[in-house]
Coordinates of C-alpha atoms in Angstrom, one line a residue:
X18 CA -27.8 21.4 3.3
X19 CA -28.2 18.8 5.7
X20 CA -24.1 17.3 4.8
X21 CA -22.8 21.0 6.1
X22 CA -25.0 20.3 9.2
X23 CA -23.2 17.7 10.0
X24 CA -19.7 18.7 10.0
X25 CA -19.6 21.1 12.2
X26 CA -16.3 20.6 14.0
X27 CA -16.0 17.6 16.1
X28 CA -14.5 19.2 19.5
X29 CA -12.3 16.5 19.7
X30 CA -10.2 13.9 17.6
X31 CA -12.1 10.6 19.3
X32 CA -15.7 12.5 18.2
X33 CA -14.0 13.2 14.6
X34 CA -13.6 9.2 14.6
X35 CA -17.1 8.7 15.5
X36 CA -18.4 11.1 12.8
X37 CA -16.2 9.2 10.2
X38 CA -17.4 5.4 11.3
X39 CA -20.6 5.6 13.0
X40 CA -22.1 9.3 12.5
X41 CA -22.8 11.7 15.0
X42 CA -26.6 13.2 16.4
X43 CA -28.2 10.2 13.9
X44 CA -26.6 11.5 11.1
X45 CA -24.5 9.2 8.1
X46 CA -20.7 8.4 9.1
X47 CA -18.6 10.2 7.0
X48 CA -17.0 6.6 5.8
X49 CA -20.4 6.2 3.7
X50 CA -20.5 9.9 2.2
X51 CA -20.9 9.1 -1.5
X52 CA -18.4 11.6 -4.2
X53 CA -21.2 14.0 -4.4
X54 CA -22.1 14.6 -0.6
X55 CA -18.1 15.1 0.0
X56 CA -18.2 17.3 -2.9
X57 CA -20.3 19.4 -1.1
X58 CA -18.2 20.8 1.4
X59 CA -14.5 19.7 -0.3
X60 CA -12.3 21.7 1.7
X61 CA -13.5 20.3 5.1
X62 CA -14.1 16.4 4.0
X63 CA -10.3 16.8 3.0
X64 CA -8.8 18.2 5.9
X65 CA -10.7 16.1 8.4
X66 CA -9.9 13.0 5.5
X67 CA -6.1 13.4 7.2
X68 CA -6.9 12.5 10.4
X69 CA -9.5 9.5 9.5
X70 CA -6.7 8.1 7.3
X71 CA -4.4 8.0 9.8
X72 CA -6.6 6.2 12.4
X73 CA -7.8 4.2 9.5
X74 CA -4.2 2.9 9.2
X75 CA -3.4 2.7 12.4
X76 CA -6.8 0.3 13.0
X77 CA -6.0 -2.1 10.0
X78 CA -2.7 -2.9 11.7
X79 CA -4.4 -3.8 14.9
X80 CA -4.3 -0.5 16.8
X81 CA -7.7 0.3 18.7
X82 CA -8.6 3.2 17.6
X83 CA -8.8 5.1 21.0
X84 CA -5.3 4.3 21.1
X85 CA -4.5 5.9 17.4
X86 CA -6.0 8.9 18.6
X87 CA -3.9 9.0 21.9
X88 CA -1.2 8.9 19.7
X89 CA -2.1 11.7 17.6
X90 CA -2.8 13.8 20.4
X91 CA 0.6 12.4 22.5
X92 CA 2.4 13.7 19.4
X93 CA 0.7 16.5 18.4
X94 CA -0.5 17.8 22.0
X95 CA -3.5 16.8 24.1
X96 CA -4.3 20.7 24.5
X97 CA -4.3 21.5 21.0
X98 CA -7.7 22.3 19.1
X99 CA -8.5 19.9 16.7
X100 CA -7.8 22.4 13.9
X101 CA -4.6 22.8 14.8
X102 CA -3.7 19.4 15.1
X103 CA -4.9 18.9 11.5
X104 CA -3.1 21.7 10.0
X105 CA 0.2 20.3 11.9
X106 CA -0.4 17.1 9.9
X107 CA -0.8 18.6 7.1
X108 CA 2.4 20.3 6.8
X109 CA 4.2 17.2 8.4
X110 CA 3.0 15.3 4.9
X111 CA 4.5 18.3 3.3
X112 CA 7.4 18.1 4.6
X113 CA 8.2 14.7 4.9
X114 CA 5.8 12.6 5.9
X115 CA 4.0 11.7 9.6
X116 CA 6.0 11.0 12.5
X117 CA 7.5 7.3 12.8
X118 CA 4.7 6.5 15.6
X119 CA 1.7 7.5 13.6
X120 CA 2.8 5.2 10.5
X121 CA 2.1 1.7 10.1

Protein backbone atom coordinates (compact mmCIF):
# COMPACT_ATOMS: atom_id res chain seq x y z
CA UNK A 1 0.00 0.00 0.00
CA UNK A 2 1.03 3.28 -0.80
CA UNK A 3 1.14 4.32 3.49
CA UNK A 4 3.94 1.35 3.87
CA UNK A 5 5.74 3.13 0.89
CA UNK A 6 6.15 5.79 2.76
CA UNK A 7 7.64 4.81 5.85
CA UNK A 8 10.44 3.36 4.99
CA UNK A 9 12.96 4.47 7.56
CA UNK A 10 13.92 8.02 7.56
CA UNK A 11 17.96 7.82 7.76
CA UNK A 12 17.92 10.38 10.14
CA UNK A 13 15.89 12.07 13.02
CA UNK A 14 15.68 15.73 11.15
CA UNK A 15 14.20 13.55 7.88
CA UNK A 16 11.78 11.68 10.44
CA UNK A 17 10.55 15.35 11.33
CA UNK A 18 10.01 16.13 7.84
CA UNK A 19 8.06 12.92 7.19
CA UNK A 20 5.85 13.85 10.24
CA UNK A 21 5.18 17.74 9.29
CA UNK A 22 5.62 18.15 5.68
CA UNK A 23 5.93 14.53 4.03
CA UNK A 24 8.74 13.17 2.28
CA UNK A 25 9.20 12.28 -1.93
CA UNK A 26 5.41 14.23 -2.35
CA UNK A 27 3.85 12.02 -0.11
CA UNK A 28 1.19 13.08 3.15
CA UNK A 29 3.06 14.20 6.46
CA UNK A 30 2.53 11.70 8.90
CA UNK A 31 0.84 14.70 11.25
CA UNK A 32 -2.31 14.26 8.75
CA UNK A 33 -2.44 10.27 8.64
CA UNK A 34 -6.09 9.71 9.47
CA UNK A 35 -6.72 6.42 12.38
CA UNK A 36 -7.08 4.14 9.53
CA UNK A 37 -3.77 4.89 7.42
CA UNK A 38 -1.78 4.65 10.96
CA UNK A 39 -3.67 1.57 11.46
CA UNK A 40 -2.10 0.21 8.65
CA UNK A 41 1.34 -0.19 9.65
CA UNK A 42 0.65 0.26 13.89
CA UNK A 43 3.84 -0.96 15.09
CA UNK A 44 6.02 1.62 13.04
CA UNK A 45 3.48 4.83 13.33
CA UNK A 46 4.04 4.15 17.11
CA UNK A 47 7.59 3.86 17.45
CA UNK A 48 8.45 6.68 15.19
CA UNK A 49 5.06 8.51 17.22
CA UNK A 50 7.98 8.79 20.24
CA UNK A 51 10.23 10.71 18.56
CA UNK A 52 7.61 13.28 16.75
CA UNK A 53 6.07 13.80 20.26
CA UNK A 54 9.08 14.78 21.68
CA UNK A 55 9.96 17.32 19.02
CA UNK A 56 6.37 18.22 19.02
CA UNK A 57 6.92 19.26 22.70
CA UNK A 58 9.91 20.58 22.41
CA UNK A 59 8.41 23.09 19.32
CA UNK A 60 5.30 24.24 21.31
CA UNK A 61 7.62 25.60 24.06
CA UNK A 62 9.55 27.53 21.53
CA UNK A 63 12.36 25.19 20.66
CA UNK A 64 13.24 25.11 16.74
CA UNK A 65 12.91 22.08 15.86
CA UNK A 66 16.41 21.44 14.35
CA UNK A 67 17.43 22.27 17.73
CA UNK A 68 14.97 19.43 19.41
CA UNK A 69 16.55 17.04 17.25
CA UNK A 70 20.22 18.17 18.21
CA UNK A 71 19.13 17.44 21.43
CA UNK A 72 17.94 14.13 20.92
CA UNK A 73 20.86 13.14 19.18
CA UNK A 74 23.40 15.14 21.90
CA UNK A 75 21.69 12.77 24.41
CA UNK A 76 21.17 9.82 22.70
CA UNK A 77 24.37 9.93 20.33
CA UNK A 78 24.88 11.63 17.00
CA UNK A 79 26.24 8.12 15.63
CA UNK A 80 23.51 6.17 16.60
CA UNK A 81 20.90 4.74 13.92
CA UNK A 82 17.72 6.14 14.21
CA UNK A 83 16.35 2.80 15.39
CA UNK A 84 18.37 2.76 18.06
CA UNK A 85 17.76 6.03 19.27
CA UNK A 86 14.05 5.18 19.37
CA UNK A 87 14.28 2.04 21.18
CA UNK A 88 16.51 4.01 23.81
CA UNK A 89 13.53 6.23 24.30
CA UNK A 90 11.43 3.83 24.54
CA UNK A 91 12.82 2.20 27.52
CA UNK A 92 13.78 5.59 29.09
CA UNK A 93 9.70 6.15 29.21
CA UNK A 94 9.74 2.72 30.77
CA UNK A 95 11.79 3.43 33.21
CA UNK A 96 11.15 6.68 34.21
CA UNK A 97 10.61 9.00 31.96
CA UNK A 98 12.92 11.16 29.23
CA UNK A 99 15.93 12.87 30.30
CA UNK A 100 15.45 16.38 31.98
CA UNK A 101 16.69 18.23 28.58
CA UNK A 102 14.23 16.53 26.28
CA UNK A 103 11.09 17.57 28.58
CA UNK A 104 9.32 20.72 28.47
Amino acid sequence: SRWRHSLTLPRTLYDLWVEYQTGIGGRKPACEFTAQERGADKYRFYRRKHVWDIVTNLVNAGVQARVAVDRIYSHYGANKPVTRIIKEIMKNKRNGGLPLVLRV
